[in-house]
PDB file of C-alpha atoms in Angstrom:
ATOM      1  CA  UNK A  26     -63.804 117.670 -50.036  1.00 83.00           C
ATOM      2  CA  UNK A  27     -63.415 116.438 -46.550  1.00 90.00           C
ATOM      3  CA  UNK A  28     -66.482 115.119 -43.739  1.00 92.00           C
ATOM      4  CA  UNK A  29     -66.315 116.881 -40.659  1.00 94.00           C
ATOM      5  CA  UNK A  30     -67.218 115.588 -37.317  1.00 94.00           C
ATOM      6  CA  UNK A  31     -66.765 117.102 -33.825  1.00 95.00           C
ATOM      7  CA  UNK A  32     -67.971 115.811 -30.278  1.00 95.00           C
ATOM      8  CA  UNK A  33     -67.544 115.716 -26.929  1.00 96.00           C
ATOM      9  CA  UNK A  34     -67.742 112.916 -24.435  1.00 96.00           C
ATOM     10  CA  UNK A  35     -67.248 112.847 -20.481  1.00 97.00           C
ATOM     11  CA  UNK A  36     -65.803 109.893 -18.694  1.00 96.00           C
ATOM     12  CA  UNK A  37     -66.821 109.962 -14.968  1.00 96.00           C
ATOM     13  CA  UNK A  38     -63.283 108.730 -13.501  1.00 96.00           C
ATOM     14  CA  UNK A  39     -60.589 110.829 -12.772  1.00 97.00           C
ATOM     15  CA  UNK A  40     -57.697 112.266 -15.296  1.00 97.00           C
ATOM     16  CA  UNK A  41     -55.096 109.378 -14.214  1.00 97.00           C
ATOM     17  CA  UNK A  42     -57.530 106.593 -14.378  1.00 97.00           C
ATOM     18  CA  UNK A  43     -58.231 107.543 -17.783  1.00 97.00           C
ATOM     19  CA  UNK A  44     -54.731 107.894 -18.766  1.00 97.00           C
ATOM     20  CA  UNK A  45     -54.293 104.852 -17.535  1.00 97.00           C
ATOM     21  CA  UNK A  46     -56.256 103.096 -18.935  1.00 97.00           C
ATOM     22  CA  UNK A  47     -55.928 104.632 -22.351  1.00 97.00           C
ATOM     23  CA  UNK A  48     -52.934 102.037 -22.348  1.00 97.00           C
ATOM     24  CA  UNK A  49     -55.283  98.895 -21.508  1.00 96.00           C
ATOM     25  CA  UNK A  50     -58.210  99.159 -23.389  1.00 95.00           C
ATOM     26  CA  UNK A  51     -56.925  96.627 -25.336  1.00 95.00           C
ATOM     27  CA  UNK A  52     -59.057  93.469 -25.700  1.00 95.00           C
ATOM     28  CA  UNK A  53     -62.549  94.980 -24.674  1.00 95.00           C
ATOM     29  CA  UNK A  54     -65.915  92.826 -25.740  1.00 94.00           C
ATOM     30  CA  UNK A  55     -66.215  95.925 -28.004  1.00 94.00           C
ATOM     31  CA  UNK A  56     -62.961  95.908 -29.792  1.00 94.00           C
ATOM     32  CA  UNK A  57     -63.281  92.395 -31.428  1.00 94.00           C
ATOM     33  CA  UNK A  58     -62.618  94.171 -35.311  1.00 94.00           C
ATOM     34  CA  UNK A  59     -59.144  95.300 -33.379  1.00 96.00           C
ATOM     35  CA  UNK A  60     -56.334  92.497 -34.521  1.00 96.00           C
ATOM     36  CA  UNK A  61     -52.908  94.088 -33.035  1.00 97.00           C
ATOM     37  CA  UNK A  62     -51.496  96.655 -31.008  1.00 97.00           C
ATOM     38  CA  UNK A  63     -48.017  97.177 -30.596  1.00 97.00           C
ATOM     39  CA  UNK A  64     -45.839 100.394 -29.342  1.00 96.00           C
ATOM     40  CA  UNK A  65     -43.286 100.892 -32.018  1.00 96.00           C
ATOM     41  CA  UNK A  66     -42.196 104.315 -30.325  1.00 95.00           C
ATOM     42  CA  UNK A  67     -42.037 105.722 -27.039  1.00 94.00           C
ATOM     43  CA  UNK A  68     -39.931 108.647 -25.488  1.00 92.00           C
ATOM     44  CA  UNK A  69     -39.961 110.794 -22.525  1.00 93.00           C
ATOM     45  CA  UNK A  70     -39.548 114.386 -23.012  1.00 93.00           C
ATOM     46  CA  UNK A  71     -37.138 116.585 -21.226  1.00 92.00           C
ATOM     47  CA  UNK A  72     -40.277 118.626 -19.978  1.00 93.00           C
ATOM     48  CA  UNK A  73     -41.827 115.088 -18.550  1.00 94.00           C
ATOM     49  CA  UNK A  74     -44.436 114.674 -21.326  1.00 96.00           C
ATOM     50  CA  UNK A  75     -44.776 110.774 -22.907  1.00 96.00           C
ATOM     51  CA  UNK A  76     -44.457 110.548 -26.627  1.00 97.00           C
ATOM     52  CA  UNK A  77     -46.022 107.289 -27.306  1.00 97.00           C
ATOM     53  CA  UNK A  78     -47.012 105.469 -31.392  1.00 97.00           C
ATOM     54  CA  UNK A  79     -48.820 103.167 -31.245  1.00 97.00           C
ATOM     55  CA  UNK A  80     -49.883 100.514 -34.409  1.00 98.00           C
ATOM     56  CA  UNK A  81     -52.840  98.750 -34.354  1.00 97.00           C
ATOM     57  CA  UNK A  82     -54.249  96.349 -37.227  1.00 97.00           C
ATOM     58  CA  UNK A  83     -58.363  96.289 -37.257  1.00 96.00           C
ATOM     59  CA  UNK A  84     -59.991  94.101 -39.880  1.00 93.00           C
ATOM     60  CA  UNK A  85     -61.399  95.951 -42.823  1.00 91.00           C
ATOM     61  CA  UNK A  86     -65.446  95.937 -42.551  1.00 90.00           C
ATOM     62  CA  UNK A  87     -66.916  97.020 -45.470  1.00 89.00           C
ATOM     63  CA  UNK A  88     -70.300  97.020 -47.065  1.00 91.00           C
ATOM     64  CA  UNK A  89     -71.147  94.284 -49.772  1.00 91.00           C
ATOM     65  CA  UNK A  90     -71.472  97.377 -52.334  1.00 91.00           C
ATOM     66  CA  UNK A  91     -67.861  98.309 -51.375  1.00 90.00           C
ATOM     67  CA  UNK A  92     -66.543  95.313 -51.372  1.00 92.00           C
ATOM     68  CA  UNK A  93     -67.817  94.712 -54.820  1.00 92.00           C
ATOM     69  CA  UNK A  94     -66.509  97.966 -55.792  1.00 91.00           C
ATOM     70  CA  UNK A  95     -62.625  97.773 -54.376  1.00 91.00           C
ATOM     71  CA  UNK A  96     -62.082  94.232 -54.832  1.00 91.00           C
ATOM     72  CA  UNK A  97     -58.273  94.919 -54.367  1.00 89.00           C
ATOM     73  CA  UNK A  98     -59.049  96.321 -50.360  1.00 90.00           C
ATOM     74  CA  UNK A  99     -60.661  93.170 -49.616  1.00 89.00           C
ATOM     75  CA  UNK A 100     -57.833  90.876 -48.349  1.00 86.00           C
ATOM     76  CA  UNK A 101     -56.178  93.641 -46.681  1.00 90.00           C
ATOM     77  CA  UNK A 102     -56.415  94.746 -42.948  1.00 93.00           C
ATOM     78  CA  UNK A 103     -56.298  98.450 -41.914  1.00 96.00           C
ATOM     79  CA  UNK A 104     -53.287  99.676 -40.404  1.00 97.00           C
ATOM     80  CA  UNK A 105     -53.618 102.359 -38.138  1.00 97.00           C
ATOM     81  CA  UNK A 106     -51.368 104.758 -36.440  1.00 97.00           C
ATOM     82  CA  UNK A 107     -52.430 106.419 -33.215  1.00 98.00           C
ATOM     83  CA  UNK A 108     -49.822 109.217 -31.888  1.00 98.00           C
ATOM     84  CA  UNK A 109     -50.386 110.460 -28.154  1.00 98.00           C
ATOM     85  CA  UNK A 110     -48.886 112.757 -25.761  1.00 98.00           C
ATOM     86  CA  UNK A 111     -49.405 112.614 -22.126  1.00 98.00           C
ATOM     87  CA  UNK A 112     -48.720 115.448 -20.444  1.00 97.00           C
ATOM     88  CA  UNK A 113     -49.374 114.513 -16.340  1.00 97.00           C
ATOM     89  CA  UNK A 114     -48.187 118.290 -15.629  1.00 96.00           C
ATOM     90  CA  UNK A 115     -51.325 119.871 -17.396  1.00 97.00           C
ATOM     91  CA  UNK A 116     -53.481 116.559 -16.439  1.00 97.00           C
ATOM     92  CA  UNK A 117     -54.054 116.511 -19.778  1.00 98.00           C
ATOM     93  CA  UNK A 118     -53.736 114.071 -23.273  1.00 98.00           C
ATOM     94  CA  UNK A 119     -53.690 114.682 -27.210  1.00 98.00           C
ATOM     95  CA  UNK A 120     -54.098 111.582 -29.462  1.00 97.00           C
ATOM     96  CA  UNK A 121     -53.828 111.625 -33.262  1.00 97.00           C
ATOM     97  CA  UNK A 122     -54.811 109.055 -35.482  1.00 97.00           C
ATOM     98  CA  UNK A 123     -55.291 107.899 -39.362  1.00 97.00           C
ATOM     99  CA  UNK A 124     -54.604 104.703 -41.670  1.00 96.00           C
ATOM    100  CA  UNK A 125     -51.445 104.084 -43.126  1.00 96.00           C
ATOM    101  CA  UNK A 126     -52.796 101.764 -45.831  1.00 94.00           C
ATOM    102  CA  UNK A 127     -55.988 101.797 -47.682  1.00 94.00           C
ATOM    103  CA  UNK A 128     -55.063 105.339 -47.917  1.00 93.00           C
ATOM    104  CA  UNK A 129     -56.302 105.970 -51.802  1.00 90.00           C
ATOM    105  CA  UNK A 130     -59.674 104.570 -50.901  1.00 92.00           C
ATOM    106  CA  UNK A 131     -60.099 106.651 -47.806  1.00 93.00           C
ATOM    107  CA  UNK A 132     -58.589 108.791 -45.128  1.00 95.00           C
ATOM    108  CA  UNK A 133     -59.859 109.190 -41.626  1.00 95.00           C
ATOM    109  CA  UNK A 134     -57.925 111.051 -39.411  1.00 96.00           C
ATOM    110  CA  UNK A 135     -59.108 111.759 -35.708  1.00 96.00           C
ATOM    111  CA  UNK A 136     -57.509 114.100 -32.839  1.00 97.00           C
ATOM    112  CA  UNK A 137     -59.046 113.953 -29.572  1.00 97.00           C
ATOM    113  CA  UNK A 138     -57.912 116.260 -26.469  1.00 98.00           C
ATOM    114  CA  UNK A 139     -58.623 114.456 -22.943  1.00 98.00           C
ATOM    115  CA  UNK A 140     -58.830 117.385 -20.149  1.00 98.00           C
ATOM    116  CA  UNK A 141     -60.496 117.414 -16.667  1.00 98.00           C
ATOM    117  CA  UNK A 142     -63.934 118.346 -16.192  1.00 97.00           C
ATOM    118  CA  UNK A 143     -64.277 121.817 -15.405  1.00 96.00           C
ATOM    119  CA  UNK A 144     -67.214 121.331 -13.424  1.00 96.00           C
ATOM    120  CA  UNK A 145     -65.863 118.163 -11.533  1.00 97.00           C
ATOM    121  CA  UNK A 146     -62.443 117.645 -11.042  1.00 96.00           C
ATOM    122  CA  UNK A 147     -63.353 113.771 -11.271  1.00 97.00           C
ATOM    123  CA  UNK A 148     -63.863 113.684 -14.386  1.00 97.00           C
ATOM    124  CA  UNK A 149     -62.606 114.062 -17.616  1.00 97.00           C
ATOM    125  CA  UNK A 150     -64.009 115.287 -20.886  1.00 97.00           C
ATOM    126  CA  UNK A 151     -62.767 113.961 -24.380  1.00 97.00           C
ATOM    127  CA  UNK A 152     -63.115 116.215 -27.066  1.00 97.00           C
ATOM    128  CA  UNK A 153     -63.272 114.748 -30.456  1.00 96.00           C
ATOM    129  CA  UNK A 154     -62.864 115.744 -33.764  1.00 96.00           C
ATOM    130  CA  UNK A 155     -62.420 113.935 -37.251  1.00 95.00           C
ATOM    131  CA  UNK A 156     -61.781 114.615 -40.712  1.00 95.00           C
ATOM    132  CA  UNK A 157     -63.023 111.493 -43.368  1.00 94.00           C
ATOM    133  CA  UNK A 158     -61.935 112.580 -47.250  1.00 92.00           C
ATOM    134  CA  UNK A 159     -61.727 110.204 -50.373  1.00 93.00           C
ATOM    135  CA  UNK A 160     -59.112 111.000 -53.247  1.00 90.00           C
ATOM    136  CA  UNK A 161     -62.108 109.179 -55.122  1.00 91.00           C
ATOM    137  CA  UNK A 162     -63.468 113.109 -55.015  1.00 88.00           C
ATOM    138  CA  UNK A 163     -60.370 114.167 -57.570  1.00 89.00           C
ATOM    139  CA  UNK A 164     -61.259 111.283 -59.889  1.00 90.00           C
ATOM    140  CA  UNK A 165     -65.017 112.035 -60.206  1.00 90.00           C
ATOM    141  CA  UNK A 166     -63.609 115.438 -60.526  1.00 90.00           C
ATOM    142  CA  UNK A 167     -61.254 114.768 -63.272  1.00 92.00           C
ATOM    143  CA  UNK A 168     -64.116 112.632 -64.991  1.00 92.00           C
ATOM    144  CA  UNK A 169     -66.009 115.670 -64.702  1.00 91.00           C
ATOM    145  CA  UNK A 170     -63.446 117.940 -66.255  1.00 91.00           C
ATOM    146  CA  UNK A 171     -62.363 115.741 -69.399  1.00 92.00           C
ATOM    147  CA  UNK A 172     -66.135 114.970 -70.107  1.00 92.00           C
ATOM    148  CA  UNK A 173     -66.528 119.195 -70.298  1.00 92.00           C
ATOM    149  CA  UNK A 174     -64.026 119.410 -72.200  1.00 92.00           C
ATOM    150  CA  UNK A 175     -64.330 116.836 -74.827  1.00 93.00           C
ATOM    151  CA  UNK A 176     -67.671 118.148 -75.274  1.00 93.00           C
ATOM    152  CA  UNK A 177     -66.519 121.642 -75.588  1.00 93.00           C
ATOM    153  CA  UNK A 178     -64.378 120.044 -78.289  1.00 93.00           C
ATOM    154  CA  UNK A 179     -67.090 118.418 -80.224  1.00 94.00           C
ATOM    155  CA  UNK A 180     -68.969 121.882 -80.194  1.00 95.00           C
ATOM    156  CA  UNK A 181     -66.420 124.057 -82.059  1.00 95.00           C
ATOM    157  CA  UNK A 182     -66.874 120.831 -84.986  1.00 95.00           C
ATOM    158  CA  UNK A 183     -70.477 120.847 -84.716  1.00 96.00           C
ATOM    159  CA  UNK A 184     -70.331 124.406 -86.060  1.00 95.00           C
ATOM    160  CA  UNK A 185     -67.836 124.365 -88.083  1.00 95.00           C
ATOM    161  CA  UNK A 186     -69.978 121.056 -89.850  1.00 95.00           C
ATOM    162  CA  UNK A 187     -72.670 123.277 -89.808  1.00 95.00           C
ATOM    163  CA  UNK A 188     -71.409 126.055 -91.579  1.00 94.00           C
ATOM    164  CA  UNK A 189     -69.409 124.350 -93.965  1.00 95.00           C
ATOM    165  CA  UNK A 190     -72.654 122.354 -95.309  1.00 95.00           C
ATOM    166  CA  UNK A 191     -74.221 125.700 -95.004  1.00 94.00           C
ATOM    167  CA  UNK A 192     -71.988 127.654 -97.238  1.00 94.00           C
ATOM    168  CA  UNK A 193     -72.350 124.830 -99.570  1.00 93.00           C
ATOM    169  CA  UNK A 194     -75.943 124.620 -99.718  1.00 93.00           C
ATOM    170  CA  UNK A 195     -75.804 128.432-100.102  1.00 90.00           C
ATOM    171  CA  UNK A 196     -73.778 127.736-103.313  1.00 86.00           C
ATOM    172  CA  UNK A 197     -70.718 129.665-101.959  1.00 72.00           C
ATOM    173  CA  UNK A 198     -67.091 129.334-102.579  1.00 62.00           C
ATOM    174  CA  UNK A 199     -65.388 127.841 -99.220  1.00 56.00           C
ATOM    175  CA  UNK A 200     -62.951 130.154 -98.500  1.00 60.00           C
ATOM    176  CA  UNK A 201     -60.332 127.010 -98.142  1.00 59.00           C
ATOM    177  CA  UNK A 202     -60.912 123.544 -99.923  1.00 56.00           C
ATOM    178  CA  UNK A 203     -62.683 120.820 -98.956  1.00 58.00           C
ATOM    179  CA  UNK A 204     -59.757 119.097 -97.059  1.00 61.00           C
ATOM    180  CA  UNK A 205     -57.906 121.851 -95.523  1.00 65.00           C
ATOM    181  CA  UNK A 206     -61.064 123.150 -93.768  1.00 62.00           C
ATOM    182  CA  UNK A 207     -62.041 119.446 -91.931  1.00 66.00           C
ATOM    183  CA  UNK A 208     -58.211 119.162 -91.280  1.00 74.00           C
ATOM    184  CA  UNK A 209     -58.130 122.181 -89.466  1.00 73.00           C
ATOM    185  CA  UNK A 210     -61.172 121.702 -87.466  1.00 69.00           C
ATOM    186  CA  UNK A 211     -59.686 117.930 -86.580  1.00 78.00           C
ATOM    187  CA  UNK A 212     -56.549 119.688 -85.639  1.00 81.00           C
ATOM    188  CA  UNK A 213     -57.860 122.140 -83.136  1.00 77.00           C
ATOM    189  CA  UNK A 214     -60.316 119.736 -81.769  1.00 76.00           C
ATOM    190  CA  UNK A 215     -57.601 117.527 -81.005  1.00 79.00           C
ATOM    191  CA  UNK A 216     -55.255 119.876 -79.217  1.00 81.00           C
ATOM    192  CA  UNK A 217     -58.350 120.439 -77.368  1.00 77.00           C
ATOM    193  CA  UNK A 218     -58.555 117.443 -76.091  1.00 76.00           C
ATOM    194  CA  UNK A 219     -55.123 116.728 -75.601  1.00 81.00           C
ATOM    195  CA  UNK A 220     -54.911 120.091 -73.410  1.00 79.00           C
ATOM    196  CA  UNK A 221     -58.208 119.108 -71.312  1.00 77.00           C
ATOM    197  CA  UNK A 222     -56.633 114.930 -71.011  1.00 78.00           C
ATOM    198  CA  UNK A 223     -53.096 116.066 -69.465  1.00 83.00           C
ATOM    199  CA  UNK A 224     -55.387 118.916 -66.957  1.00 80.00           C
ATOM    200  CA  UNK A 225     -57.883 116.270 -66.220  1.00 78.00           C
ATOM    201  CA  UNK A 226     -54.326 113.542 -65.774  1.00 79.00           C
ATOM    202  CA  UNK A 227     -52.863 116.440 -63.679  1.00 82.00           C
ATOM    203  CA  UNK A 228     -56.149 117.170 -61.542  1.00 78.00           C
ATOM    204  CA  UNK A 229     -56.198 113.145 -60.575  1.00 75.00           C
ATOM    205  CA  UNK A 230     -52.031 112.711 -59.744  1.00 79.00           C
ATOM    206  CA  UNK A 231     -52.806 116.001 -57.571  1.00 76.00           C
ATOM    207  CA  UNK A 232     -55.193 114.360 -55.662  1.00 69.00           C
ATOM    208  CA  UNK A 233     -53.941 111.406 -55.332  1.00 67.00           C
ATOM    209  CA  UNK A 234     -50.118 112.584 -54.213  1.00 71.00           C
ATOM    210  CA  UNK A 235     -51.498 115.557 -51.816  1.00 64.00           C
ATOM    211  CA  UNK A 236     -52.745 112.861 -49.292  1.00 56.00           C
ATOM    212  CA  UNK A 237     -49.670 110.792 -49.532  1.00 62.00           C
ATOM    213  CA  UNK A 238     -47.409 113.994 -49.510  1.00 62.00           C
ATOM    214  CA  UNK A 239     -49.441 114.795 -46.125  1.00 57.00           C
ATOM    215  CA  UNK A 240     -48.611 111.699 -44.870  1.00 53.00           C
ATOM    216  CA  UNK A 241     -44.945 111.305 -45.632  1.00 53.00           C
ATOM    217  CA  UNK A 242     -43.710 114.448 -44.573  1.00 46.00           C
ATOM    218  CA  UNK A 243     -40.246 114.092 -43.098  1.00 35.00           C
ATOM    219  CA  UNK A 244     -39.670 116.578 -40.119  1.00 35.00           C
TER     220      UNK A 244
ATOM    221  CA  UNK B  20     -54.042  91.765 -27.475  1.00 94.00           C
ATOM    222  CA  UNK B  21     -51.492  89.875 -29.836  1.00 95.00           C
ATOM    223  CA  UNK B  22     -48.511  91.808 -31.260  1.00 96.00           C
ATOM    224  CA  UNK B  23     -48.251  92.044 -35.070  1.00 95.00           C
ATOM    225  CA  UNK B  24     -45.811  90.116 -34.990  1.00 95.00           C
ATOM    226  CA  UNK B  25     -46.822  86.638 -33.508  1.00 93.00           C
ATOM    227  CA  UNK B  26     -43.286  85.515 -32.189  1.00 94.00           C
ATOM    228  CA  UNK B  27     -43.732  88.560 -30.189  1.00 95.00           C
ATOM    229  CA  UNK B  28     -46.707  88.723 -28.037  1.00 96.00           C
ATOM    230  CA  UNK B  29     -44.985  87.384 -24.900  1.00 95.00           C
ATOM    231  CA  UNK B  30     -42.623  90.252 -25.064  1.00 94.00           C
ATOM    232  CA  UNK B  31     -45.094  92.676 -25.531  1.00 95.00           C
ATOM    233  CA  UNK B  32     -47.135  90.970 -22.521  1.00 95.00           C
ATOM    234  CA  UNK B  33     -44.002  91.547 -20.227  1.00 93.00           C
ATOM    235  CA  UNK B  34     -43.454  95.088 -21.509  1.00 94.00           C
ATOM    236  CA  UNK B  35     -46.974  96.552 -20.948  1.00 94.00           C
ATOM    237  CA  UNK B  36     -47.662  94.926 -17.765  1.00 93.00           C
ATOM    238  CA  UNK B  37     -44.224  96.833 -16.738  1.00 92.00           C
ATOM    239  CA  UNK B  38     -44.816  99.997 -18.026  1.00 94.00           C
ATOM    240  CA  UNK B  39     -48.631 100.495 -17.087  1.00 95.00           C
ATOM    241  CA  UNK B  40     -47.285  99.463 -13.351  1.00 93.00           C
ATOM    242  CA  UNK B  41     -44.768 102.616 -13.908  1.00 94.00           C
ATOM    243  CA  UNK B  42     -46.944 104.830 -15.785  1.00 95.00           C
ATOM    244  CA  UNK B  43     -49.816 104.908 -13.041  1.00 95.00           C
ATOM    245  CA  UNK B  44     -46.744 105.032 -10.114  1.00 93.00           C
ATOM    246  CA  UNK B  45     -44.823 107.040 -10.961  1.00 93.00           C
ATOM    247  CA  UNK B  46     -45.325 108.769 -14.357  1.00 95.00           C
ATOM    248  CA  UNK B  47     -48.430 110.721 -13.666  1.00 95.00           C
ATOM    249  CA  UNK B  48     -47.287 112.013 -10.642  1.00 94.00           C
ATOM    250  CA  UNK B  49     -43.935 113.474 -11.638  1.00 90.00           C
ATOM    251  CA  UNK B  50     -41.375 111.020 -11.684  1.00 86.00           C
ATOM    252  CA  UNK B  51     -40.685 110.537 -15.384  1.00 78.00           C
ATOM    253  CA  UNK B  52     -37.206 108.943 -14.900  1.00 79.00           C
ATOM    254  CA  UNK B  53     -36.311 105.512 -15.778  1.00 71.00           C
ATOM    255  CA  UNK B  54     -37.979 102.167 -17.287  1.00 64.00           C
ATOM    256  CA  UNK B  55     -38.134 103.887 -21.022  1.00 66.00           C
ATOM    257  CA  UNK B  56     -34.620 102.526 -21.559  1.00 59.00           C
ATOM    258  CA  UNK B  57     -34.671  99.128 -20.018  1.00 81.00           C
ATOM    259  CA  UNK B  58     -33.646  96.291 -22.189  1.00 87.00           C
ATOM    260  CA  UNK B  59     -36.663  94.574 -22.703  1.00 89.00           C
ATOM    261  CA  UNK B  60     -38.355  97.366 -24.495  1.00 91.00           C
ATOM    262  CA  UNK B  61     -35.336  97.458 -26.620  1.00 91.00           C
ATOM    263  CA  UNK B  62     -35.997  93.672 -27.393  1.00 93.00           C
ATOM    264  CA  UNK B  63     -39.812  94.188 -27.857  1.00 94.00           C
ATOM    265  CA  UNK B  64     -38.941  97.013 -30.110  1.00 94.00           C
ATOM    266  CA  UNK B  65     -36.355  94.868 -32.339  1.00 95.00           C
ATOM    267  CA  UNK B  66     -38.993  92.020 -32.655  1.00 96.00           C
ATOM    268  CA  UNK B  67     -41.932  94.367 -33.972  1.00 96.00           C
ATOM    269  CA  UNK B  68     -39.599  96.232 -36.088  1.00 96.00           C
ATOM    270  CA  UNK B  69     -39.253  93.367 -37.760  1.00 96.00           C
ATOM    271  CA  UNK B  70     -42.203  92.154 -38.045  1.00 96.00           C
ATOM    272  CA  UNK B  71     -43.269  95.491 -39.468  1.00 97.00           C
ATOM    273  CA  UNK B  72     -40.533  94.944 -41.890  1.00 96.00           C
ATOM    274  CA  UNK B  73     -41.889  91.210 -43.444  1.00 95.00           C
ATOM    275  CA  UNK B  74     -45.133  92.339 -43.317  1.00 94.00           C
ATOM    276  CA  UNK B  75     -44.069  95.937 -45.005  1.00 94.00           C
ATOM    277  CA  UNK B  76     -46.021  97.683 -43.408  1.00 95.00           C
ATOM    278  CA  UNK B  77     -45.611 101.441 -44.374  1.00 94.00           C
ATOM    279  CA  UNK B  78     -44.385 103.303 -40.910  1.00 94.00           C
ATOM    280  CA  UNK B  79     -41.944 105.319 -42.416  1.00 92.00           C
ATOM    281  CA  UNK B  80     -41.383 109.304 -42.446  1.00 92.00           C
ATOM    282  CA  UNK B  81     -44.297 110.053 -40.981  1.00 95.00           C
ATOM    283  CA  UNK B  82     -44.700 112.980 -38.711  1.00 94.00           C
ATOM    284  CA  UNK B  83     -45.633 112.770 -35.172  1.00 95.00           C
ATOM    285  CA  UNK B  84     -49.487 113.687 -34.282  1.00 95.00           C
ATOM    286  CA  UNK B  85     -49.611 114.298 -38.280  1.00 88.00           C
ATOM    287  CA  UNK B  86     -47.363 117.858 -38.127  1.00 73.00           C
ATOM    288  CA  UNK B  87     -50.468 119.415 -36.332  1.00 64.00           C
ATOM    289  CA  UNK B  88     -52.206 119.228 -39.850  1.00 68.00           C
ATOM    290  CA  UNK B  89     -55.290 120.101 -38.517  1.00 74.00           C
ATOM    291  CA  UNK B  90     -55.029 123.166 -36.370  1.00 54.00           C
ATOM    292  CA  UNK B  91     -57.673 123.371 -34.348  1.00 51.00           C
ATOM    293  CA  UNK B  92     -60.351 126.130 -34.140  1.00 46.00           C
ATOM    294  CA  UNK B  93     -59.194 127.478 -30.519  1.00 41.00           C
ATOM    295  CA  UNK B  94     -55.639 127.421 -30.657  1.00 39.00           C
ATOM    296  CA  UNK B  95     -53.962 127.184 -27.937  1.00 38.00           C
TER     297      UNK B  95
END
């Protein structure tokens, strides 16, 4: 289950001011949580756009309920990569970015297009989108799961307890003795929950490997 | 800004003051030869590679702009 956010934002200077300074923002009073920047790749196309990675480190701000919850995330900065391609032809620029590390914890990924104005050439409009998910969401989702299921599981005893001290009340024969019938319910009840554990294991290692499978894609 | 890695930062001073001078010349307005290649970017590169190295930070095999992972809504 991913957050979705969209916007759009206008800067009122011109394309290659913009693009320009896309490459200096770098310190601002506003970016004191930013630690590093670095390029660590950077090619020129053979149609003349610029390929450009950058990695920055920001500091890891959390709340004090967070913190208290992911102990582990703490001590560690964020490290963040933000792809780009400028693309002076078109006057226009496409930036991707997302966190290499705290990755299990959280994911946010943004892609913003840079454009000129269409009303005034001057100026030029960001659009923004971003996508925030959690692989928290397949854990409570697993939790979910083997809690169903292990209940499920105690149902099918509950009746069979039921009508075995029935049938005895009743003053009937059980069909099977005393100790193959409570074996048998023990046995199904625990392949039960055996099959529910390893879907409920599976449900939580998907989760958990799709975002890092997204991630390490080779091309 | 500092570099990540701190016996860097001088280099990377050097190199961006470089390349914004040729990006606003001469990049945006059609000349996309030259600087890319120049040996100080190759040295800057070599010192934050390793850097990125001791610090192992995870930069490999990952796919520029994300593989276009999210399309967007009005492709174009």
């Amino acid at each position: 289950m991913v957050k979705y956010f969209l916007g759009q934002s206008v800067l009122r200077s011109s394309w290659d001011q913009v693009f320009a300074a896309f490459w200096q923002r770098y310190p601002n009073p506003y970016s004191k949580h930013v630690l590093t920047e670095d390029i660590v790749h950077r090619e020129v196309t053979p149609d003349q756009k610029l390929l450009s990675r950058r990695l920055l480190t920001k500091t890891n701000r959390m709340p004090r309920w967070a913190e208290r919850l992911f102990p582990a995330n703490v001590a560690h900065s964020v490290y963040i990569l933000e792809d780009s391609i400028v693309d002076p032809q078109n006057q226009t620029m496409t930036t991707f970015t997302w966190n290499i590390n705290h990755a299990r914890l959280m994911v946010v990924e943004e892609r913003c297009v840079y454009y000129v104005n269409s009303d005034n050439s001057g100026w030029t409009e960001i659009r923004r989108e971003a996508w925030v998910s959690s692989s928290l969401f397949g854990v409570s989702r697993a939790v979910q799961e083997f809690g169903l299921a292990r209940f499920k599981s105690n149902v099918t005893k509950t009746m069979k307890g039921f009508e075995y001290i029935l049938a005895k009340l009743q003053g009937e024969a059980p069909s099977k003795t005393l100790v193959e019938t409570a074996k048998e319910a023990k046995e199904k009840a625990k392949e039960t929950a055996l099959a529910a554990t390893e879907k409920a294991k599976d449900l939580a290692n998907k989760a958990a490997t799709k975002k890092q499978q997204q991630q390490q894609q080779f091309v | 800004m500092n570099s990540v890695g701190e016996a860097c930062t001088d280099m990377k001073h050097e190199y961006d003051q470089r390349f914004n001078c040729w990006f606003a010349e001469n990049f945006l307005w059609g000349d996309g030869s030259g600087n890319l290649c120049t040996d100080l970017f190759k040295h800057h590169q070599q010192c934050v590679q390793e850097a990125i190295k001791g610090k192992e930070i995870p930069i490999e095999g990952l796919e520029f702009m994300g593989h276009n992972k999210h399309k967007p809504e009005n492709s174009s």
